[in-house]
Coordinates of C-alpha atoms in Angstrom, one line a residue:
X226 CA -56.5 311.3 -102.9
X227 CA -55.1 307.7 -103.7
X228 CA -51.6 306.5 -102.8
X229 CA -50.0 303.5 -104.2
X230 CA -47.2 301.3 -102.7
X231 CA -45.7 298.1 -104.3
X232 CA -45.4 294.8 -102.5
X233 CA -45.6 291.1 -103.6
X234 CA -47.8 288.0 -102.9
X235 CA -46.1 284.6 -102.7
X236 CA -47.2 281.8 -105.0
X237 CA -44.9 278.9 -104.3
X238 CA -41.4 280.2 -105.0
X239 CA -42.8 282.9 -107.3
X240 CA -43.3 286.5 -106.1
X241 CA -46.2 288.2 -107.9
X242 CA -46.5 291.9 -108.0
X243 CA -49.2 293.4 -105.8
X244 CA -50.2 297.0 -105.7
X245 CA -51.5 298.5 -102.4
X246 CA -53.9 301.3 -103.3
X247 CA -55.2 303.5 -100.3
X248 CA -58.0 305.9 -100.5
X249 CA -59.4 308.2 -97.8
X250 CA -62.8 309.5 -98.7
X251 CA -65.5 311.5 -96.7
X252 CA -68.0 309.2 -94.9
X253 CA -68.6 307.4 -91.7
X254 CA -65.2 306.3 -90.1
X255 CA -64.4 302.9 -91.3
X256 CA -61.2 300.9 -92.3
X257 CA -61.8 298.4 -95.1
X258 CA -59.3 296.0 -96.6
X259 CA -60.4 294.4 -99.8
X260 CA -58.8 292.3 -102.6
X261 CA -59.2 288.7 -101.6
X262 CA -57.2 289.1 -98.3
X263 CA -57.0 286.2 -95.6
X264 CA -57.5 286.5 -92.0
X265 CA -53.9 287.6 -91.4
X266 CA -54.2 290.5 -93.9
X267 CA -57.6 291.4 -92.5
X268 CA -56.1 291.8 -89.0
X269 CA -53.4 294.2 -90.4
X270 CA -55.6 297.2 -89.9
X271 CA -55.4 296.6 -86.1
X272 CA -51.7 296.3 -86.2
X273 CA -51.4 299.4 -88.4
X274 CA -53.7 301.4 -86.2
X275 CA -51.7 300.6 -83.1
X276 CA -48.4 301.2 -84.8
X277 CA -49.5 304.6 -86.1
X278 CA -50.9 305.4 -82.6
X279 CA -47.5 304.5 -80.9
X280 CA -45.9 307.3 -83.2
X281 CA -48.6 309.8 -81.9
X282 CA -50.5 309.6 -85.2
X283 CA -54.3 308.9 -85.4
X284 CA -56.2 307.6 -88.4
X285 CA -58.3 310.2 -90.1
X286 CA -62.0 310.1 -89.2
X287 CA -63.0 309.2 -92.7
X288 CA -63.7 306.1 -94.8
X289 CA -60.4 304.4 -95.4
X290 CA -60.3 301.6 -98.1
X291 CA -57.1 299.5 -98.9
X292 CA -57.4 297.6 -102.2
X293 CA -54.8 294.9 -102.8
X294 CA -54.6 294.7 -106.6
X295 CA -55.0 292.4 -108.5
X296 CA -58.2 291.6 -106.7
X297 CA -58.4 288.0 -107.9
X298 CA -55.0 286.9 -106.6
X299 CA -55.2 285.4 -103.0
X300 CA -53.2 287.4 -100.4
X301 CA -51.9 285.6 -97.5
X302 CA -49.5 286.5 -94.7
X303 CA -48.5 289.5 -92.4
X304 CA -45.9 291.1 -94.8
X305 CA -48.7 293.4 -96.1
X306 CA -48.6 295.4 -92.8
X307 CA -45.7 297.7 -93.8
X308 CA -47.0 298.6 -97.4
X309 CA -50.4 299.4 -95.9
X310 CA -49.0 301.7 -93.3
X311 CA -46.8 303.4 -95.8
X312 CA -49.8 303.9 -98.2
X313 CA -51.8 305.4 -95.4
X314 CA -49.0 307.7 -94.3
X315 CA -48.7 308.8 -97.9
X316 CA -52.4 309.6 -98.0
X317 CA -52.0 311.5 -94.7
X318 CA -49.1 313.6 -96.3
X319 CA -46.6 312.3 -93.7
X320 CA -44.3 310.9 -96.4
X321 CA -43.8 311.4 -100.1
X322 CA -46.0 309.1 -102.2
X323 CA -43.7 309.6 -105.3
X324 CA -40.7 308.5 -103.4
X325 CA -42.4 305.2 -102.3
X326 CA -43.0 304.5 -106.0
X327 CA -39.2 303.3 -106.3
X328 CA -39.6 300.6 -103.6
X329 CA -41.2 297.3 -103.0
X330 CA -42.2 297.0 -99.3
X331 CA -42.7 293.9 -97.1
X332 CA -42.7 293.5 -93.3
X333 CA -44.9 293.0 -90.3
X334 CA -45.6 295.6 -87.8
X335 CA -45.5 295.2 -84.1
X336 CA -48.0 297.2 -82.1
X337 CA -45.2 299.7 -80.9
X338 CA -44.1 300.5 -84.4
X339 CA -41.3 297.9 -84.9
X340 CA -40.9 296.3 -88.2
X341 CA -40.5 292.6 -87.4
X342 CA -39.4 289.7 -89.8
X343 CA -41.9 287.9 -92.1
X344 CA -41.3 285.0 -94.5
X345 CA -40.2 285.3 -98.0
X346 CA -38.0 288.4 -98.0
X347 CA -35.3 286.9 -100.3
X348 CA -38.1 286.2 -102.9
X349 CA -39.3 289.8 -102.6
X350 CA -35.8 291.0 -103.1
X351 CA -35.3 289.0 -106.3
X352 CA -38.6 290.3 -107.6
X353 CA -37.5 293.9 -106.7
X354 CA -34.2 293.2 -108.6
X355 CA -36.2 292.1 -111.8
X356 CA -38.4 295.2 -111.5
X357 CA -35.3 297.5 -111.0
X358 CA -36.8 298.8 -107.8
X359 CA -35.4 299.0 -104.2
X360 CA -36.8 297.0 -101.3
X361 CA -38.0 298.2 -97.9
X362 CA -37.9 295.3 -95.3
X363 CA -37.3 294.6 -91.6
X364 CA -33.8 295.3 -90.3
X365 CA -33.5 291.8 -89.0
X366 CA -33.8 290.6 -92.7
X367 CA -31.7 293.1 -94.4
X368 CA -28.7 290.7 -94.8
X369 CA -31.2 288.1 -96.4
X370 CA -32.4 290.6 -98.8
X371 CA -28.7 291.6 -99.8
X372 CA -28.2 288.3 -101.5
X373 CA -30.4 289.5 -104.4
X374 CA -27.8 291.2 -106.7
X375 CA -27.4 294.9 -106.2
X376 CA -30.9 295.7 -105.0
X377 CA -31.0 299.0 -102.9
X378 CA -32.2 297.7 -99.6
X379 CA -33.7 299.9 -96.8
X380 CA -33.6 297.8 -93.6
X381 CA -35.9 299.5 -91.2
X382 CA -36.0 298.7 -87.5
X383 CA -39.2 300.7 -87.0
X384 CA -41.6 302.9 -88.8
X385 CA -40.1 306.2 -87.2
X386 CA -36.6 305.3 -88.4
X387 CA -38.0 304.5 -91.8
X388 CA -39.9 307.8 -92.2
X389 CA -36.7 309.8 -91.1
X390 CA -34.7 308.0 -93.7
X391 CA -37.2 308.7 -96.4
X392 CA -37.2 312.3 -95.5
X393 CA -33.4 312.5 -95.3
X394 CA -33.3 313.4 -91.6
X395 CA -31.8 310.1 -90.6
X396 CA -29.6 307.7 -92.8
X397 CA -30.2 303.9 -92.2
X398 CA -27.1 301.9 -92.7
X399 CA -27.0 299.7 -95.7
X400 CA -27.1 296.0 -94.6
X401 CA -24.3 293.6 -95.7
X402 CA -25.1 290.1 -97.1
X403 CA -25.5 287.3 -94.5
X404 CA -22.7 284.9 -93.6
X405 CA -21.9 281.9 -95.8
X406 CA -22.0 279.0 -93.2
X407 CA -19.3 276.3 -93.8
X408 CA -20.7 272.8 -94.2
X409 CA -21.2 271.0 -91.0
X410 CA -19.5 267.7 -90.4
X411 CA -21.5 264.9 -89.2
X412 CA -20.5 261.3 -88.2
X413 CA -17.4 260.0 -90.0
X414 CA -17.6 256.6 -91.8
X415 CA -14.8 255.5 -89.7
X416 CA -17.3 254.9 -87.0
X417 CA -19.0 252.3 -89.1
X418 CA -17.3 248.8 -88.5
X419 CA -18.0 246.3 -91.1
X420 CA -20.8 246.9 -93.6
X421 CA -18.5 247.2 -96.6
X422 CA -21.2 246.4 -98.9
X423 CA -23.5 249.2 -97.5
X424 CA -20.6 251.7 -97.5
X425 CA -20.0 251.0 -101.2
X426 CA -23.7 251.5 -101.9
X427 CA -23.7 254.9 -100.0
X428 CA -20.6 256.1 -102.0
X429 CA -22.5 255.2 -105.3
X430 CA -25.7 256.9 -104.1
X431 CA -23.6 260.0 -103.1
X432 CA -21.8 260.1 -106.4
X433 CA -24.8 260.0 -108.6
X434 CA -27.6 261.4 -106.3
X435 CA -29.3 258.1 -106.4
X436 CA -32.1 256.9 -104.1
X437 CA -31.1 254.3 -101.5
X438 CA -32.9 251.7 -99.4
X439 CA -31.2 249.9 -96.5
X440 CA -32.8 246.8 -95.1
X441 CA -31.4 245.1 -92.0
X442 CA -32.1 244.2 -88.3
X443 CA -32.4 246.8 -85.5
X444 CA -28.9 248.1 -84.4
X445 CA -27.1 247.1 -87.6
X446 CA -26.1 250.8 -88.3
X447 CA -28.7 252.0 -90.9
X448 CA -29.3 255.2 -89.2
X449 CA -25.7 255.9 -88.6
X450 CA -24.8 255.1 -92.4
X451 CA -27.5 257.6 -93.4
X452 CA -26.2 260.4 -91.0
X453 CA -22.7 259.9 -92.7
X454 CA -24.0 260.7 -96.1
X455 CA -24.0 264.5 -95.8
X456 CA -20.2 264.2 -94.9
X457 CA -19.3 262.7 -98.2
X458 CA -21.6 265.0 -100.4
X459 CA -20.0 268.0 -102.3
X460 CA -21.0 271.3 -101.1
X461 CA -23.7 273.3 -102.8
X462 CA -22.8 275.6 -105.7
X463 CA -23.6 279.2 -105.5
X464 CA -26.8 278.6 -107.7
X465 CA -27.9 275.7 -105.7
X466 CA -27.3 277.5 -102.4
X467 CA -29.6 280.3 -103.6
X468 CA -32.3 277.8 -104.7
X469 CA -32.2 276.2 -101.2
X470 CA -32.3 279.5 -99.5
X471 CA -35.4 280.6 -101.4
X472 CA -37.3 277.5 -100.1
X473 CA -36.1 278.3 -96.6
X474 CA -37.1 281.9 -97.0
X475 CA -40.6 281.1 -97.9
X476 CA -40.8 278.5 -95.0
X477 CA -39.4 281.2 -92.6
X478 CA -36.4 279.1 -91.5
X479 CA -33.6 281.3 -93.0
X480 CA -32.2 282.8 -89.9
X481 CA -30.1 286.0 -89.8
X482 CA -29.8 286.0 -93.7
X483 CA -27.2 283.0 -93.3
X484 CA -26.8 280.9 -96.4
X485 CA -25.3 277.5 -95.9
X486 CA -23.2 275.5 -98.5
X487 CA -24.2 272.3 -96.7
X488 CA -26.8 270.2 -98.3
X489 CA -30.0 269.9 -96.5
X490 CA -30.7 266.7 -94.4
X491 CA -34.2 266.2 -93.4
X492 CA -35.4 263.2 -91.4
X493 CA -39.2 263.4 -90.6
X494 CA -40.8 261.1 -88.2
X495 CA -42.9 258.3 -89.5
X496 CA -46.0 259.9 -88.1
X497 CA -45.7 262.9 -90.6
X498 CA -48.9 263.7 -92.5
X499 CA -49.1 264.2 -96.3
X500 CA -49.1 268.0 -96.1
X501 CA -46.0 267.9 -93.7
X502 CA -44.2 265.6 -96.2
X503 CA -45.2 267.1 -99.6
X504 CA -46.4 270.6 -98.7
X505 CA -49.8 272.1 -98.6
X506 CA -52.1 272.8 -95.5
X507 CA -54.6 275.5 -95.0
X508 CA -52.0 278.2 -95.9
X509 CA -49.9 276.4 -98.5
X510 CA -46.3 275.9 -97.3
X511 CA -43.3 273.7 -98.5
X512 CA -43.0 270.3 -97.0
X513 CA -40.2 268.2 -96.0
X514 CA -39.5 266.9 -99.6
X515 CA -39.0 270.6 -100.7
X516 CA -37.1 271.6 -97.5
X517 CA -34.7 268.7 -98.5
X518 CA -34.3 270.2 -102.1
X519 CA -30.7 269.6 -103.3
X520 CA -30.1 267.5 -100.3
X521 CA -31.2 264.3 -98.6
X522 CA -34.6 263.1 -97.4
X523 CA -34.1 260.3 -94.8
X524 CA -37.1 258.1 -94.0
X525 CA -36.4 255.8 -91.2
X526 CA -38.8 252.9 -90.6
X527 CA -40.1 253.2 -94.0
X528 CA -43.1 250.8 -93.7
X529 CA -44.3 252.6 -90.6
X530 CA -45.3 255.8 -92.8
X531 CA -48.8 255.8 -94.0
X532 CA -49.0 254.2 -97.3
X533 CA -50.9 257.1 -98.9
X534 CA -48.2 259.6 -97.5
X535 CA -45.4 257.4 -99.0
X536 CA -47.1 257.2 -102.4
X537 CA -47.5 261.0 -102.4
X538 CA -43.7 261.1 -103.0
X539 CA -43.8 259.2 -106.2
X540 CA -44.3 262.1 -108.4
X541 CA -41.7 264.4 -106.7
X542 CA -39.0 261.6 -106.9
X543 CA -39.8 261.3 -110.8
X544 CA -40.0 265.0 -111.6
X545 CA -38.1 266.9 -109.0
X546 CA -40.9 269.2 -108.1
X547 CA -44.2 269.1 -106.0
X548 CA -47.5 270.4 -107.5
X549 CA -49.9 271.3 -104.7
X550 CA -53.4 271.9 -106.0
X551 CA -55.9 273.5 -103.8
X552 CA -59.3 275.1 -104.5
X553 CA -57.9 278.6 -103.9
X554 CA -54.2 278.1 -105.0
X555 CA -52.1 276.0 -107.3
X556 CA -48.4 276.2 -106.4
X557 CA -45.2 274.3 -107.3
X558 CA -42.1 273.8 -105.1
X559 CA -38.8 272.4 -106.0
X560 CA -38.1 268.8 -104.8
X561 CA -35.0 267.6 -106.3
X562 CA -33.9 265.2 -103.4
X563 CA -32.0 262.2 -102.8
X564 CA -34.2 259.7 -100.9
X565 CA -32.5 257.6 -98.4
X566 CA -34.6 255.1 -96.5
X567 CA -34.2 252.4 -94.0
X568 CA -36.3 249.5 -92.8
X569 CA -36.3 246.3 -90.8
X570 CA -36.8 243.1 -92.8
X571 CA -40.0 242.1 -90.8
X572 CA -41.9 243.6 -87.9
X573 CA -39.7 241.7 -85.3
X574 CA -36.6 242.7 -87.3
X575 CA -34.8 239.4 -87.0
X576 CA -35.9 237.6 -90.1
X577 CA -32.5 236.1 -90.8
X578 CA -31.7 235.0 -87.3
X579 CA -33.5 231.6 -86.5
X580 CA -33.0 232.1 -82.8
X581 CA -34.8 235.5 -82.8
X582 CA -37.2 235.4 -85.7
X583 CA -40.9 235.1 -85.0
X584 CA -42.8 231.9 -85.8
X585 CA -44.5 233.5 -88.8
X586 CA -41.3 233.9 -91.0
X587 CA -41.1 234.3 -93.9
X588 CA -44.9 235.4 -94.1
X589 CA -44.2 238.2 -91.8
X590 CA -41.5 239.7 -94.0
X591 CA -43.8 239.7 -97.0
X592 CA -46.6 241.1 -95.0
X593 CA -44.4 243.9 -93.5
X594 CA -42.6 244.9 -96.6
X595 CA -45.8 244.9 -98.7
X596 CA -46.7 248.0 -96.7
X597 CA -44.4 249.9 -99.1
X598 CA -46.1 249.9 -102.6
X599 CA -44.2 248.2 -105.7
X600 CA -44.1 251.6 -107.7
X601 CA -42.4 253.4 -104.7
X602 CA -39.8 250.7 -104.4
X603 CA -39.3 250.9 -108.0
X604 CA -38.2 254.5 -107.8
X605 CA -35.4 253.5 -105.3
X606 CA -32.1 252.6 -107.4
X607 CA -30.1 250.9 -104.8
X608 CA -31.4 248.2 -102.5
X609 CA -28.8 247.0 -100.0
X610 CA -28.9 244.4 -97.1
X611 CA -27.3 245.7 -93.9
X612 CA -26.1 242.6 -91.9
X613 CA -26.1 242.6 -88.1
X614 CA -22.5 243.4 -86.6
X615 CA -21.2 241.0 -84.2
X616 CA -19.3 242.0 -81.0
X617 CA -16.1 240.7 -82.5
X618 CA -16.6 243.3 -85.4
X619 CA -17.1 246.0 -82.8
X620 CA -13.9 245.2 -81.1
X621 CA -11.8 245.6 -84.1
X622 CA -9.9 249.0 -84.6
X623 CA -11.6 251.7 -86.8
X624 CA -11.3 251.3 -90.6
X625 CA -8.4 253.2 -92.2
X626 CA -10.7 254.8 -94.9
X627 CA -13.2 257.4 -93.6
X628 CA -15.5 260.2 -94.8
X629 CA -12.6 262.2 -96.3
X630 CA -11.3 259.6 -98.7
X631 CA -14.8 258.5 -99.9
X632 CA -15.8 262.3 -100.4
X633 CA -12.7 262.9 -102.6
X634 CA -13.8 260.0 -104.9
X635 CA -17.4 261.3 -104.8
X636 CA -16.1 264.9 -105.7
X637 CA -14.2 263.5 -108.7
X638 CA -17.2 261.6 -110.0
X639 CA -19.4 264.7 -109.6
X640 CA -16.9 266.8 -111.4
X641 CA -17.2 264.3 -114.4
X642 CA -20.9 264.8 -114.2
X643 CA -20.7 268.5 -114.1
X644 CA -18.5 268.5 -117.2
X645 CA -21.1 266.3 -118.9
X646 CA -24.0 268.6 -117.8
X647 CA -22.9 271.2 -120.3
X648 CA -24.2 269.0 -122.9
X649 CA -27.2 267.4 -121.1
X650 CA -28.5 269.9 -118.7
X651 CA -28.5 267.1 -116.0
X652 CA -26.5 268.1 -112.9
X653 CA -26.1 264.3 -111.7
X654 CA -26.5 261.0 -113.3
X655 CA -29.8 260.6 -111.5
X656 CA -31.1 263.1 -113.8
X657 CA -30.0 261.8 -117.1
X658 CA -32.8 260.9 -119.5
X659 CA -33.8 260.4 -123.0
X660 CA -31.0 260.8 -125.6
X661 CA -28.5 261.8 -123.1
X662 CA -29.0 258.6 -121.2
X663 CA -28.6 256.5 -124.3
X664 CA -25.3 258.5 -125.3
X665 CA -23.5 258.6 -122.0
X666 CA -24.9 255.6 -120.1
X667 CA -25.4 253.1 -122.9
X668 CA -23.1 250.0 -122.1
X669 CA -20.8 248.3 -124.4
X670 CA -22.0 245.1 -126.2
X671 CA -21.0 242.7 -123.2
X672 CA -22.7 244.9 -120.8
X673 CA -25.8 245.3 -122.9
X674 CA -26.2 241.6 -123.2
X675 CA -25.9 241.1 -119.4
X676 CA -28.4 243.9 -118.8
X677 CA -31.0 242.4 -121.3
X678 CA -30.7 239.0 -119.7
X679 CA -31.1 240.4 -116.2
X680 CA -34.1 242.6 -117.2
X681 CA -35.8 239.5 -118.6
X682 CA -34.9 237.4 -115.5
X683 CA -35.7 240.2 -112.9
X684 CA -38.7 241.5 -115.0
X685 CA -37.4 245.0 -114.7
X686 CA -39.8 247.7 -115.6
X687 CA -38.9 250.4 -118.1
X688 CA -38.1 252.7 -115.1
X689 CA -36.1 250.0 -113.5
X690 CA -34.1 249.5 -116.7
X691 CA -33.3 253.2 -117.0
X692 CA -32.3 253.5 -113.3
X693 CA -30.0 250.7 -113.7
X694 CA -28.3 252.4 -116.5
X695 CA -28.0 255.5 -114.4
X696 CA -26.5 253.5 -111.6
X697 CA -24.0 251.7 -113.9
X698 CA -22.9 255.1 -115.3
X699 CA -22.1 256.4 -111.8
X700 CA -20.1 253.3 -111.1
X701 CA -18.1 253.8 -114.2
X702 CA -17.6 257.5 -113.2
X703 CA -16.2 256.4 -109.9
X704 CA -13.9 254.0 -111.8
X705 CA -12.8 256.8 -114.1
X706 CA -14.1 254.6 -117.1
X707 CA -15.3 256.4 -120.3
X708 CA -17.6 253.7 -121.2
X709 CA -20.1 251.6 -119.1
X710 CA -18.9 247.9 -119.2
X711 CA -20.1 244.6 -118.1
X712 CA -18.5 244.8 -114.7
X713 CA -20.2 248.2 -114.0
X714 CA -23.7 246.8 -115.1
X715 CA -23.1 243.7 -113.1
X716 CA -22.4 245.7 -109.9
X717 CA -25.5 248.0 -110.7
X718 CA -27.7 244.8 -110.9
X719 CA -26.4 243.5 -107.7
X720 CA -28.2 246.3 -105.8
X721 CA -31.6 245.7 -107.4
X722 CA -33.6 243.7 -104.8
X723 CA -36.5 241.4 -105.3
X724 CA -39.3 241.7 -102.6
X725 CA -39.8 238.6 -100.5
X726 CA -42.7 236.3 -101.4
X727 CA -45.0 234.7 -98.9

């Protein structure tokens, strides 16, 4: 007899259908799992054996073969435990094999028979919805699975409860969708004294989802400004929150099925490896740039990152996705992020202060900043100098305008872009491209003349030229202007910084 149970394999943010086929045939007692399974799947037979033993069931003394079909698709992870156990129980006659055909099953088994969480349940639920099937998953992740439309979800705490539910002798309660967490509030812009130019650049970056680089001495407030950014960004829409939650589900960081409307804010240390930042590794997982999808990726001390690691971000910043190619897998993760970076002007950090700067200035600045490649800097829309704050500035009372007032202006600008998205498909000005960029961000004649003069004088690349148009469009949206004018182009150009020369 052969029993079949449906499950999934995760390939990036895609759940591929997998069929667990179980056969028990005469022969020497042996338990084999075939179908391009990794070590975690291979160890499943020991967890399944122990879980069934805890229920008082022993495996039949025959040749047991588990085939994970299609056999050429790599299978990774511990979520195959539950479907393998169910297929075995169906072959043994403990449960009805036909009833299992209506479900997709995922979950890891503990040695005592409990069904414990495994990453990717939200993706499995969405796949089950597409297949018009139900989902069997761990009880701890039932609220996560319930976010996938009206999928019938059986959230089982252990194998015994699941079998009783399938037989009709016990009814497991249907899980409810997880909570929607309110956006968390970080530092307020009222805490930032002085730095009006940097605050204005932060507002423009938030309004159009533009990349931002802040350059200034230690203690000038660069990190504080970056931490204020989530407080002025609009909350995620329902669709965006689901996208972000799918990435978190695959990464195993979606706790309790709670979906947050707050935009992600990721700040990896400068010692992060390429796999940690862009994704990959022995078992391919999303990196920091994907975990920050639809949010902010903050890189402090930018030149201290390895140059190859920084350059690996060039493609995600341009395309909004990461393609991880390995010999045994090729996966894509979304990476539509807003990059915010901070750096000192030189290694000592006091380039502009003659009393504190080292004797190698300005050569030290050119050497230090050259650690960041030109193509990487070209992908950053706004470059702003953050000047040191004096003790007299710190003694002043807090500014009257805080994050709430700035967030209101950002929300109005984003609303304009949302209305425009119906025609372009671009959610923010940072995504405008092609004909849409010319139609909506093309400046008037005085603005075009200024932009052409500046492009020649500053030797802007084609990428730099289009990014200036996008920033100018955002400045016009903040001002409520229908057309991009000379004043908007002039302000956008003021944030384009030339690297120091030795």
